[in-house]
mmCIF file of C-alpha atoms in Angstrom:
data_model
loop_
_atom_site.group_PDB
_atom_site.id
_atom_site.type_symbol
_atom_site.label_atom_id
_atom_site.label_comp_id
_atom_site.label_asym_id
_atom_site.label_seq_id
_atom_site.Cartn_x
_atom_site.Cartn_y
_atom_site.Cartn_z
ATOM 1 C CA MET A 824 57.799 -19.944 -0.843
ATOM 2 C CA ARG A 825 60.906 -21.530 0.664
ATOM 3 C CA TYR A 826 59.505 -21.265 4.192
ATOM 4 C CA GLY A 827 56.142 -22.477 2.943
ATOM 5 C CA LYS A 828 57.816 -25.686 1.765
ATOM 6 C CA VAL A 829 59.411 -26.167 5.171
ATOM 7 C CA VAL A 830 56.035 -25.697 6.892
ATOM 8 C CA GLY A 831 54.432 -28.117 4.444
ATOM 9 C CA VAL A 832 56.961 -30.824 5.290
ATOM 10 C CA PHE A 833 56.244 -30.568 9.015
ATOM 11 C CA ILE A 834 52.463 -30.452 8.475
ATOM 12 C CA GLY A 835 52.634 -33.682 6.476
ATOM 13 C CA LEU A 836 54.748 -35.332 9.181
ATOM 14 C CA ALA A 837 52.442 -34.105 11.962
ATOM 15 C CA ILE A 838 49.316 -35.474 10.266
ATOM 16 C CA TYR A 839 51.071 -38.801 9.726
ATOM 17 C CA LEU A 840 52.093 -39.040 13.405
ATOM 18 C CA ILE A 841 48.569 -38.194 14.558
ATOM 19 C CA LYS A 842 46.731 -40.540 12.192
ATOM 20 C CA VAL A 843 49.160 -43.440 11.833
ATOM 21 C CA ARG A 844 51.790 -42.984 14.546
ATOM 22 C CA PHE A 845 54.315 -45.299 12.938
ATOM 23 C CA ASP A 846 54.578 -48.022 10.309
ATOM 24 C CA VAL A 847 57.151 -49.490 7.945
ATOM 25 C CA PHE A 848 56.316 -46.988 5.195
ATOM 26 C CA GLY A 849 56.917 -44.072 7.558
ATOM 27 C CA ALA A 850 60.107 -45.677 8.879
ATOM 28 C CA LEU A 851 61.503 -45.887 5.362
ATOM 29 C CA LEU A 852 60.552 -42.261 4.657
ATOM 30 C CA ILE A 853 62.345 -41.194 7.830
ATOM 31 C CA GLY A 854 65.420 -43.191 6.812
ATOM 32 C CA PHE A 855 65.242 -41.658 3.340
ATOM 33 C CA SER A 856 65.102 -38.151 4.832
ATOM 34 C CA ALA A 857 67.837 -38.843 7.383
ATOM 35 C CA THR A 858 70.177 -39.887 4.589
ATOM 36 C CA TYR A 859 69.835 -36.428 3.040
ATOM 37 C CA PHE A 860 70.750 -34.815 6.339
ATOM 38 C CA ILE A 861 73.767 -37.073 6.791
ATOM 39 C CA SER A 862 74.850 -36.273 3.230
ATOM 40 C CA ALA A 863 74.450 -32.555 3.961
ATOM 41 C CA LEU A 864 76.485 -32.763 7.162
ATOM 42 C CA THR A 865 79.144 -34.873 5.444
ATOM 43 C CA ASN A 866 79.447 -32.465 2.528
ATOM 44 C CA GLY A 867 79.116 -29.193 4.467
ATOM 45 C CA GLY A 868 75.667 -28.355 3.148
ATOM 46 C CA SER A 869 72.633 -26.395 4.232
ATOM 47 C CA ILE A 870 70.019 -28.092 6.423
ATOM 48 C CA GLU A 871 67.403 -25.545 5.352
ATOM 49 C CA GLY A 872 68.327 -26.223 1.735
ATOM 50 C CA ILE A 873 67.749 -29.936 2.262
ATOM 51 C CA ILE A 874 64.309 -29.364 3.826
ATOM 52 C CA SER A 875 63.062 -26.874 1.239
ATOM 53 C CA GLY A 876 64.774 -28.496 -1.749
ATOM 54 C CA ARG A 877 64.242 -32.242 -1.336
ATOM 55 C CA LEU A 878 61.857 -32.940 1.507
ATOM 56 C CA PRO A 879 58.576 -31.445 0.174
ATOM 57 C CA ALA A 880 58.136 -34.762 -1.623
ATOM 58 C CA VAL A 881 58.553 -36.562 1.708
ATOM 59 C CA GLY A 882 55.986 -34.266 3.335
ATOM 60 C CA ALA A 883 53.527 -35.044 0.530
ATOM 61 C CA ALA A 884 54.105 -38.778 0.986
ATOM 62 C CA PHE A 885 53.450 -38.559 4.740
ATOM 63 C CA PHE A 886 50.261 -36.554 4.133
ATOM 64 C CA VAL A 887 48.829 -38.921 1.510
ATOM 65 C CA ARG A 888 49.835 -42.050 3.428
ATOM 66 C CA ALA A 889 48.039 -40.764 6.532
ATOM 67 C CA LEU A 890 44.736 -39.773 4.916
ATOM 68 C CA ALA A 891 44.297 -41.945 1.814
ATOM 69 C CA PRO A 892 43.051 -45.135 3.544
ATOM 70 C CA GLN A 893 39.984 -43.283 4.887
ATOM 71 C CA TYR A 894 39.646 -40.496 2.325
ATOM 72 C CA LYS A 895 40.531 -42.020 -1.044
ATOM 73 C CA ARG A 896 38.036 -39.991 -3.062
ATOM 74 C CA GLU A 897 38.950 -36.708 -1.338
ATOM 75 C CA ILE A 898 42.666 -37.287 -1.842
ATOM 76 C CA LEU A 899 42.080 -38.073 -5.520
ATOM 77 C CA TRP A 900 40.047 -34.898 -6.004
ATOM 78 C CA GLY A 901 42.691 -32.873 -4.191
ATOM 79 C CA GLY A 902 45.397 -34.360 -6.377
ATOM 80 C CA LEU A 903 43.383 -33.763 -9.539
ATOM 81 C CA ILE A 904 42.776 -30.105 -8.668
ATOM 82 C CA PHE A 905 46.414 -29.500 -7.731
ATOM 83 C CA PHE A 906 48.072 -31.312 -10.633
ATOM 84 C CA GLU A 907 45.664 -30.133 -13.306
ATOM 85 C CA GLY A 908 45.731 -26.614 -11.901
ATOM 86 C CA MET A 909 49.485 -26.612 -12.465
ATOM 87 C CA ALA A 910 49.055 -28.149 -15.924
ATOM 88 C CA ILE A 911 46.429 -25.584 -16.975
ATOM 89 C CA ALA A 912 48.531 -22.709 -15.607
ATOM 90 C CA ASN A 913 51.400 -24.028 -17.702
ATOM 91 C CA LEU A 914 49.184 -24.066 -20.800
ATOM 92 C CA VAL A 915 48.044 -20.493 -20.160
ATOM 93 C CA ILE A 916 51.678 -19.376 -20.029
ATOM 94 C CA LEU A 917 52.452 -21.275 -23.228
ATOM 95 C CA PHE A 918 49.550 -19.606 -25.045
ATOM 96 C CA THR A 919 49.888 -16.060 -23.712
ATOM 97 C CA VAL A 920 53.528 -15.347 -22.793
ATOM 98 C CA GLU A 921 56.368 -14.928 -25.266
ATOM 99 C CA PRO A 922 59.369 -17.242 -24.711
ATOM 100 C CA TRP A 923 62.231 -15.777 -22.629
ATOM 101 C CA THR A 924 59.846 -13.393 -20.866
ATOM 102 C CA GLU A 925 60.770 -13.081 -17.178
ATOM 103 C CA PRO A 926 59.622 -14.359 -14.775
ATOM 104 C CA LEU A 927 56.813 -16.511 -16.193
ATOM 105 C CA TYR A 928 58.838 -17.863 -19.102
ATOM 106 C CA PRO A 929 62.495 -17.632 -18.096
ATOM 107 C CA PHE A 930 63.857 -19.985 -20.777
ATOM 108 C CA GLY A 931 62.812 -20.983 -24.252
ATOM 109 C CA TRP A 932 62.217 -24.575 -23.134
ATOM 110 C CA GLN A 933 60.427 -24.108 -19.812
ATOM 111 C CA THR A 934 57.888 -21.983 -18.001
ATOM 112 C CA ALA A 935 57.848 -20.924 -14.375
ATOM 113 C CA ILE A 936 55.628 -23.977 -13.733
ATOM 114 C CA ALA A 937 57.900 -26.713 -15.085
ATOM 115 C CA GLY A 938 60.580 -27.571 -17.594
ATOM 116 C CA ARG A 939 59.812 -29.100 -20.961
ATOM 117 C CA ASN A 940 60.449 -32.647 -19.715
ATOM 118 C CA SER A 941 58.557 -32.066 -16.452
ATOM 119 C CA TRP A 942 55.180 -30.918 -17.749
ATOM 120 C CA GLY A 943 54.045 -34.521 -17.767
ATOM 121 C CA LEU A 944 54.732 -34.744 -14.032
ATOM 122 C CA TYR A 945 51.632 -32.597 -13.472
ATOM 123 C CA SER A 946 49.215 -33.430 -16.272
ATOM 124 C CA ILE A 947 49.748 -37.201 -16.251
ATOM 125 C CA PRO A 948 49.356 -37.678 -12.451
ATOM 126 C CA GLY A 949 46.197 -35.554 -12.660
ATOM 127 C CA LEU A 950 44.958 -37.802 -15.456
ATOM 128 C CA PHE A 951 45.512 -40.840 -13.254
ATOM 129 C CA CYS A 952 43.529 -39.190 -10.461
ATOM 130 C CA SER A 953 40.635 -38.909 -12.893
ATOM 131 C CA LEU A 954 40.961 -42.557 -13.974
ATOM 132 C CA PHE A 955 40.806 -43.728 -10.362
ATOM 133 C CA LEU A 956 37.776 -41.526 -9.722
ATOM 134 C CA ASP A 957 36.146 -43.089 -12.776
ATOM 135 C CA ALA A 958 36.920 -46.559 -11.452
ATOM 136 C CA LEU A 959 35.319 -45.749 -8.114
ATOM 137 C CA LYS A 960 32.113 -45.177 -10.099
ATOM 138 C CA LYS A 961 32.518 -48.484 -11.971
ATOM 139 C CA ARG A 962 33.648 -46.712 -15.137
ATOM 140 C CA LYS A 963 36.788 -47.114 -17.244
ATOM 141 C CA GLY A 964 36.711 -43.513 -18.466
ATOM 142 C CA SER A 965 34.741 -40.268 -18.637
ATOM 143 C CA CYS A 966 34.459 -36.987 -20.524
ATOM 144 C CA ARG A 967 36.531 -35.400 -17.754
ATOM 145 C CA THR A 968 39.337 -37.919 -18.314
ATOM 146 C CA ALA A 969 39.208 -37.342 -22.085
ATOM 147 C CA VAL A 970 39.588 -33.573 -21.578
ATOM 148 C CA LEU A 971 42.516 -34.080 -19.199
ATOM 149 C CA PHE A 972 44.157 -36.359 -21.741
ATOM 150 C CA ILE A 973 43.962 -33.568 -24.321
ATOM 151 C CA ILE A 974 45.492 -31.161 -21.804
ATOM 152 C CA ALA A 975 48.354 -33.626 -21.317
ATOM 153 C CA ILE A 976 49.249 -33.844 -25.005
ATOM 154 C CA ILE A 977 48.810 -30.195 -26.067
ATOM 155 C CA PRO A 978 52.246 -29.053 -24.724
ATOM 156 C CA LEU A 979 53.945 -31.574 -27.013
ATOM 157 C CA PHE A 980 52.983 -29.392 -29.981
ATOM 158 C CA PHE A 981 54.587 -26.281 -28.453
ATOM 159 C CA SER A 982 57.815 -27.619 -27.007
ATOM 160 C CA PHE A 983 58.385 -31.258 -27.877
ATOM 161 C CA SER A 984 59.533 -33.618 -25.139
ATOM 162 C CA ALA A 985 60.473 -37.159 -26.098
ATOM 163 C CA THR A 986 60.263 -38.147 -22.424
ATOM 164 C CA THR A 987 56.654 -36.970 -22.082
ATOM 165 C CA LEU A 988 55.726 -38.549 -25.411
ATOM 166 C CA LEU A 989 57.125 -41.893 -24.241
ATOM 167 C CA MET A 990 55.240 -41.619 -20.930
ATOM 168 C CA ILE A 991 51.938 -40.912 -22.678
ATOM 169 C CA SER A 992 52.496 -43.567 -25.372
ATOM 170 C CA PHE A 993 53.421 -46.213 -22.808
ATOM 171 C CA GLY A 994 50.443 -45.273 -20.654
ATOM 172 C CA CYS A 995 47.989 -45.450 -23.562
ATOM 173 C CA VAL A 996 49.212 -48.830 -24.817
ATOM 174 C CA VAL A 997 49.222 -50.467 -21.383
ATOM 175 C CA PHE A 998 45.855 -48.928 -20.440
ATOM 176 C CA VAL A 999 44.325 -50.700 -23.427
ATOM 177 C CA LEU A 1000 46.068 -53.955 -22.513
ATOM 178 C CA ILE A 1001 44.852 -54.010 -18.910
ATOM 179 C CA GLN A 1002 41.241 -54.032 -20.107
ATOM 180 C CA PHE A 1003 41.813 -57.695 -20.993
ATOM 181 C CA LYS A 1004 41.972 -59.978 -17.951
ATOM 182 C CA ARG A 1005 44.284 -62.547 -19.527
ATOM 183 C CA ILE A 1006 46.846 -59.907 -20.464
ATOM 184 C CA ARG A 1007 46.405 -57.806 -17.323
ATOM 185 C CA VAL A 1008 48.267 -60.253 -15.106
ATOM 186 C CA TYR A 1009 51.492 -59.606 -17.039
ATOM 187 C CA CYS A 1010 51.184 -55.824 -16.700
ATOM 188 C CA ASN A 1011 52.602 -55.658 -13.195
ATOM 189 C CA PRO A 1012 55.415 -53.867 -11.314
ATOM 190 C CA LEU A 1013 57.842 -56.769 -11.732
ATOM 191 C CA THR A 1014 57.479 -56.635 -15.512
ATOM 192 C CA TYR A 1015 57.987 -52.860 -15.571
ATOM 193 C CA THR A 1016 60.978 -53.034 -13.227
ATOM 194 C CA ILE A 1017 62.694 -55.677 -15.347
ATOM 195 C CA LEU A 1018 62.094 -53.582 -18.470
ATOM 196 C CA TYR A 1019 63.447 -50.483 -16.701
ATOM 197 C CA LEU A 1020 66.611 -52.255 -15.569
ATOM 198 C CA ALA A 1021 67.121 -53.680 -19.057
ATOM 199 C CA PHE A 1022 66.862 -50.234 -20.672
ATOM 200 C CA PHE A 1023 69.064 -48.773 -17.911
ATOM 201 C CA ALA A 1024 71.772 -51.303 -18.738
ATOM 202 C CA LEU A 1025 71.438 -50.878 -22.511
ATOM 203 C CA ILE A 1026 70.999 -47.106 -22.783
ATOM 204 C CA VAL A 1027 72.567 -45.566 -19.673
ATOM 205 C CA LEU A 1028 75.467 -47.930 -19.038
ATOM 206 C CA ALA A 1029 76.223 -49.575 -22.395
ATOM 207 C CA LYS A 1030 75.031 -46.682 -24.637
ATOM 208 C CA ILE A 1031 73.771 -49.112 -27.250
ATOM 209 C CA PRO A 1032 71.936 -46.443 -29.345
ATOM 210 C CA ALA A 1033 75.231 -44.725 -30.209
ATOM 211 C CA LYS A 1034 76.813 -48.042 -31.121
ATOM 212 C CA ILE A 1035 73.914 -48.944 -33.429
ATOM 213 C CA TRP A 1036 72.949 -45.643 -35.053
ATOM 214 C CA GLY A 1037 75.991 -43.424 -34.594
ATOM 215 C CA ALA A 1038 74.836 -39.838 -34.122
ATOM 216 C CA THR A 1039 71.034 -39.847 -34.549
ATOM 217 C CA ILE A 1040 68.227 -42.214 -33.579
ATOM 218 C CA PRO A 1041 66.288 -42.411 -36.866
ATOM 219 C CA PHE A 1042 62.688 -42.975 -35.707
ATOM 220 C CA ILE A 1043 62.578 -40.050 -33.247
ATOM 221 C CA GLY A 1044 65.204 -37.774 -34.798
ATOM 222 C CA LYS A 1045 67.058 -37.390 -31.490
ATOM 223 C CA SER A 1046 70.809 -37.511 -31.044
ATOM 224 C CA THR A 1047 72.148 -40.702 -29.503
ATOM 225 C CA SER A 1048 73.603 -38.512 -26.746
ATOM 226 C CA LEU A 1049 69.948 -37.932 -25.757
ATOM 227 C CA SER A 1050 70.405 -34.160 -25.546
ATOM 228 C CA GLY A 1051 73.703 -34.514 -23.708
ATOM 229 C CA ARG A 1052 72.461 -36.992 -21.120
ATOM 230 C CA THR A 1053 75.159 -39.543 -21.895
ATOM 231 C CA ASP A 1054 77.802 -36.995 -20.824
ATOM 232 C CA ILE A 1055 75.889 -36.361 -17.593
ATOM 233 C CA TRP A 1056 75.581 -40.092 -16.904
ATOM 234 C CA ASP A 1057 79.312 -40.605 -17.523
ATOM 235 C CA ALA A 1058 80.139 -37.686 -15.236
ATOM 236 C CA THR A 1059 77.911 -39.086 -12.485
ATOM 237 C CA VAL A 1060 79.446 -42.559 -12.660
ATOM 238 C CA SER A 1061 82.986 -41.143 -12.685
ATOM 239 C CA LEU A 1062 82.370 -39.167 -9.467
ATOM 240 C CA PHE A 1063 81.983 -42.110 -7.154
ATOM 241 C CA ASP A 1064 84.812 -43.264 -4.985
ATOM 242 C CA GLY A 1065 85.126 -44.815 -1.543
ATOM 243 C CA GLN A 1066 84.559 -41.465 0.172
ATOM 244 C CA HIS A 1067 81.192 -40.716 -1.442
ATOM 245 C CA ALA A 1068 79.823 -44.170 -2.217
ATOM 246 C CA LEU A 1069 77.653 -44.446 0.898
ATOM 247 C CA PHE A 1070 76.177 -40.931 1.229
ATOM 248 C CA GLY A 1071 76.830 -39.229 -2.114
ATOM 249 C CA TYR A 1072 77.541 -35.563 -2.748
ATOM 250 C CA TYR A 1073 74.340 -33.724 -1.928
ATOM 251 C CA ASN A 1074 74.595 -30.627 0.276
ATOM 252 C CA GLY A 1075 71.743 -28.426 -0.906
ATOM 253 C CA LEU A 1076 74.046 -25.694 -2.191
ATOM 254 C CA THR A 1077 76.296 -26.901 -4.993
ATOM 255 C CA SER A 1078 76.416 -29.735 -7.505
ATOM 256 C CA PRO A 1079 79.493 -31.766 -8.433
ATOM 257 C CA LEU A 1080 78.090 -32.331 -11.933
ATOM 258 C CA VAL A 1081 80.098 -29.868 -14.003
ATOM 259 C CA ILE A 1082 80.195 -30.666 -17.718
ATOM 260 C CA GLY A 1083 82.369 -29.032 -20.370
ATOM 261 C CA GLU A 1084 85.646 -27.203 -20.702
ATOM 262 C CA ALA A 1085 86.631 -24.088 -18.748
ATOM 263 C CA GLY A 1086 84.682 -21.068 -19.974
ATOM 264 C CA GLY A 1087 81.851 -23.205 -21.338
ATOM 265 C CA GLN A 1088 80.993 -25.313 -18.333
ATOM 266 C CA GLU A 1089 77.453 -26.130 -17.272
ATOM 267 C CA ILE A 1090 76.299 -27.256 -13.834
ATOM 268 C CA TYR A 1091 73.602 -29.923 -13.594
ATOM 269 C CA TRP A 1092 71.616 -30.620 -10.421
ATOM 270 C CA SER A 1093 70.138 -33.881 -11.656
ATOM 271 C CA ALA A 1094 71.838 -36.918 -13.163
ATOM 272 C CA HIS A 1095 68.770 -37.325 -15.410
ATOM 273 C CA ASN A 1096 68.165 -40.878 -14.275
ATOM 274 C CA ALA A 1097 66.304 -42.228 -11.243
ATOM 275 C CA ILE A 1098 69.048 -44.612 -10.098
ATOM 276 C CA LEU A 1099 71.969 -42.265 -10.744
ATOM 277 C CA ASP A 1100 70.149 -39.397 -9.022
ATOM 278 C CA GLN A 1101 69.847 -41.381 -5.806
ATOM 279 C CA LEU A 1102 73.516 -42.314 -5.961
ATOM 280 C CA LEU A 1103 74.478 -38.678 -6.571
ATOM 281 C CA TRP A 1104 72.278 -37.186 -3.845
ATOM 282 C CA GLY A 1105 72.666 -39.819 -1.141
ATOM 283 C CA GLY A 1106 74.874 -42.683 -2.316
ATOM 284 C CA LEU A 1107 74.108 -46.353 -1.862
ATOM 285 C CA ILE A 1108 72.212 -45.696 1.384
ATOM 286 C CA LEU A 1109 69.684 -43.365 -0.278
ATOM 287 C CA LEU A 1110 69.337 -45.749 -3.214
ATOM 288 C CA ALA A 1111 68.580 -48.603 -0.804
ATOM 289 C CA PHE A 1112 65.842 -46.605 0.970
ATOM 290 C CA SER A 1113 64.401 -45.484 -2.384
ATOM 291 C CA LEU A 1114 64.200 -49.043 -3.690
ATOM 292 C CA ALA A 1115 62.656 -50.266 -0.436
ATOM 293 C CA ILE A 1116 59.908 -47.608 -0.620
ATOM 294 C CA PHE A 1117 59.238 -48.406 -4.272
ATOM 295 C CA PHE A 1118 59.014 -52.160 -3.723
ATOM 296 C CA LEU A 1119 56.854 -51.729 -0.617
ATOM 297 C CA SER A 1120 54.317 -49.804 -2.701
ATOM 298 C CA ALA A 1121 54.657 -52.253 -5.598
ATOM 299 C CA LYS A 1122 54.076 -55.344 -3.441
ATOM 300 C CA GLU A 1123 50.275 -55.334 -3.312
ATOM 301 C CA PRO A 1124 49.752 -54.428 -6.991
ATOM 302 C CA PHE A 1125 51.977 -57.399 -7.866
ATOM 303 C CA LEU A 1126 50.259 -59.829 -5.496
ATOM 304 C CA ARG A 1127 46.827 -58.746 -6.757
ATOM 305 C CA ARG A 1128 47.946 -58.440 -10.378
ATOM 306 C CA SER A 1129 44.837 -60.106 -11.827
ATOM 307 C CA GLY A 1130 42.636 -57.226 -10.659
ATOM 308 C CA TYR A 1131 41.895 -54.008 -12.524
ATOM 309 C CA SER A 1132 42.687 -51.834 -9.516
ATOM 310 C CA ALA A 1133 46.129 -53.408 -9.137
ATOM 311 C CA ALA A 1134 46.797 -53.072 -12.857
ATOM 312 C CA LEU A 1135 45.921 -49.385 -12.730
ATOM 313 C CA CYS A 1136 48.269 -48.887 -9.763
ATOM 314 C CA SER A 1137 50.986 -50.792 -11.599
ATOM 315 C CA LEU A 1138 50.503 -48.623 -14.666
ATOM 316 C CA VAL A 1139 51.137 -45.502 -12.582
ATOM 317 C CA LEU A 1140 54.429 -46.973 -11.362
ATOM 318 C CA GLY A 1141 55.356 -48.010 -14.898
ATOM 319 C CA VAL A 1142 54.773 -44.533 -16.317
ATOM 320 C CA PHE A 1143 56.979 -43.006 -13.614
ATOM 321 C CA LEU A 1144 59.688 -45.563 -14.400
ATOM 322 C CA VAL A 1145 59.589 -44.411 -18.026
ATOM 323 C CA HIS A 1146 60.121 -40.844 -16.800
ATOM 324 C CA GLY A 1147 62.885 -42.007 -14.463
ATOM 325 C CA LEU A 1148 64.936 -43.455 -17.292
ATOM 326 C CA THR A 1149 66.019 -40.009 -18.526
ATOM 327 C CA GLU A 1150 64.807 -37.619 -15.789
ATOM 328 C CA MET A 1151 64.744 -37.356 -12.006
ATOM 329 C CA ILE A 1152 61.928 -39.248 -10.329
ATOM 330 C CA VAL A 1153 61.866 -37.860 -6.769
ATOM 331 C CA SER A 1154 59.160 -35.188 -6.871
ATOM 332 C CA VAL A 1155 55.876 -34.255 -5.217
ATOM 333 C CA PRO A 1156 53.800 -35.993 -7.964
ATOM 334 C CA PHE A 1157 55.779 -39.221 -7.598
ATOM 335 C CA ALA A 1158 55.607 -39.039 -3.799
ATOM 336 C CA PHE A 1159 51.836 -38.509 -3.997
ATOM 337 C CA TRP A 1160 51.369 -41.661 -6.049
ATOM 338 C CA ILE A 1161 53.893 -43.903 -4.312
ATOM 339 C CA ALA A 1162 52.122 -43.171 -1.003
ATOM 340 C CA PHE A 1163 48.630 -43.403 -2.487
ATOM 341 C CA ILE A 1164 49.308 -46.818 -4.045
ATOM 342 C CA PHE A 1165 50.626 -48.123 -0.724
ATOM 343 C CA ALA A 1166 47.602 -46.753 1.150
ATOM 344 C CA TRP A 1167 45.076 -47.848 -1.492
ATOM 345 C CA PHE A 1168 45.191 -51.465 -0.377
ATOM 346 C CA LEU A 1169 45.071 -50.742 3.362
ATOM 347 C CA PRO A 1170 41.808 -51.321 5.237
ATOM 348 C CA SER A 1171 40.287 -47.997 6.236
ATOM 349 C CA GLY A 1172 41.866 -46.683 9.415
ATOM 350 C CA LYS A 1173 44.541 -49.406 9.621
ATOM 351 C CA THR A 1174 48.292 -48.811 9.821
ATOM 352 C CA HIS A 1175 49.442 -52.071 8.277
ATOM 353 C CA GLN A 1176 49.064 -53.798 4.942
ATOM 354 C CA SER A 1177 46.523 -56.560 4.688
ATOM 355 C CA LEU A 1178 47.862 -60.010 3.827
ATOM 356 C CA SER A 1179 47.198 -61.187 0.294
ATOM 357 C CA ARG A 1180 48.088 -63.987 -2.056
ATOM 358 C CA ALA A 1181 49.165 -63.818 -5.682
ATOM 359 C CA GLY A 1182 46.193 -63.876 -7.987
ATOM 360 C CA ARG A 1183 43.640 -63.112 -5.278
ATOM 361 C CA LYS A 1184 40.632 -61.209 -6.559
ATOM 362 C CA ASP A 1185 41.131 -57.473 -6.233
ATOM 363 C CA THR A 1186 38.188 -55.906 -4.419
ATOM 364 C CA SER A 1187 39.625 -52.464 -3.798
ATOM 365 C CA LEU A 1188 37.652 -51.015 -6.708
ATOM 366 C CA PRO A 1189 33.991 -51.593 -7.531
ATOM 367 C CA CYS A 1190 34.878 -52.466 -11.128
ATOM 368 C CA ALA A 1191 37.684 -54.893 -10.274
#
C-alpha cells in the first residue's frame, strides 16, 4: 500500500502536467510539497515517508484539478463511489466486528478505515458529491442524497464524535440558509474564515471554555480540555523557536509532540488543529502555502456569492473549517474538494480562472 501511494502521487502529477502543464494552483501545490521535503532534509527525515505519508493528498489535488474542468460529472461520481465506499465499509465493520479485533478494529474508537473523528471525512464529502450531482440536474436533493445523509449520521450512534456532529449540524443549518437568495450572499468563505479565526483565538489560544465552565462544557457533556486537545495545542505552541519557525519539525519518522510524564507518555502525530498542524509539519512556510491554496479556491465562490453553486462550494469549505478546528485538515478528501472547487469555475479545457465580479450571476450550475 505504501508503494501504491507513491505511484498514485506521480500519476496525479503526470496527468496534471499533460492536461494543464502549469498554472498558479499547481505552482502552489509544488511549493507546498517542496516545503515538506525541505522540512524532512532539515530534520533528518525519510523522503519516502514524506511521499507516502503526506503527498497522496497532493496527488489527489493534481488529479482533480487536471480533469474536473472537462469531466465534472465523472469526477463527482468517482468521488461519490470512493468516499461512500469507504463510509459503507466502515459501517460494515462497525456492525459486524467486535471492538479491539485486529486488524479491522484495532482500537475501541476507530476501525481500519478511519478514526472516530475522521469518519465524517469520507461520508460527508461523498454527500457533497451527491448534492452537486443533484444540482447538475436542477435539483436541490434526491433520494440518493437522503440515503447518504443517513449513512453519515449512523456512526454517531456507535461511537460518538462531537467533531462529526458539529460538521453535520453546521452543514444542515447552512444548507437550509443558502436556499434563500437574500441570506445566501452572507454564507461565503470570508464569513466562514472569520468565524474560524474567532473560534481559533477563543478556544485554541485563549481556552475560553475552561475559563467559563471549569471542567465540563454543559450542553455537550465534554471536558473543557476537549479530550486532551488543549494539552496538545499548548505542546505545539511551546515547540516553536527560531530554529523551527520556518520549516517546522516534520521528518516522516518521529513526532516532537510527546505529552505526559515519563512512563505514561503519548506521542501525537497531529496537533489537532488545521493551523497548528501546518506550523508543526512545515512551519510558517507551509502555513503560507496552505493559506494561499485555500484562498485561491475560495476566491471564486466569494466573488460569485449570490449564486447557488458558489454557496454550495462555500459550504464545503465551511464544513472542512469546522473539522479543522479540532482535527487535521490535510487529507485526500479535503484535497479532492479544494481542487474541485477551484476547477469548478474554470471554463472547460482552460488552465486559468475566468475573471468575475462580486455579485455576478453564477451560471456554473443549471439551477443557479
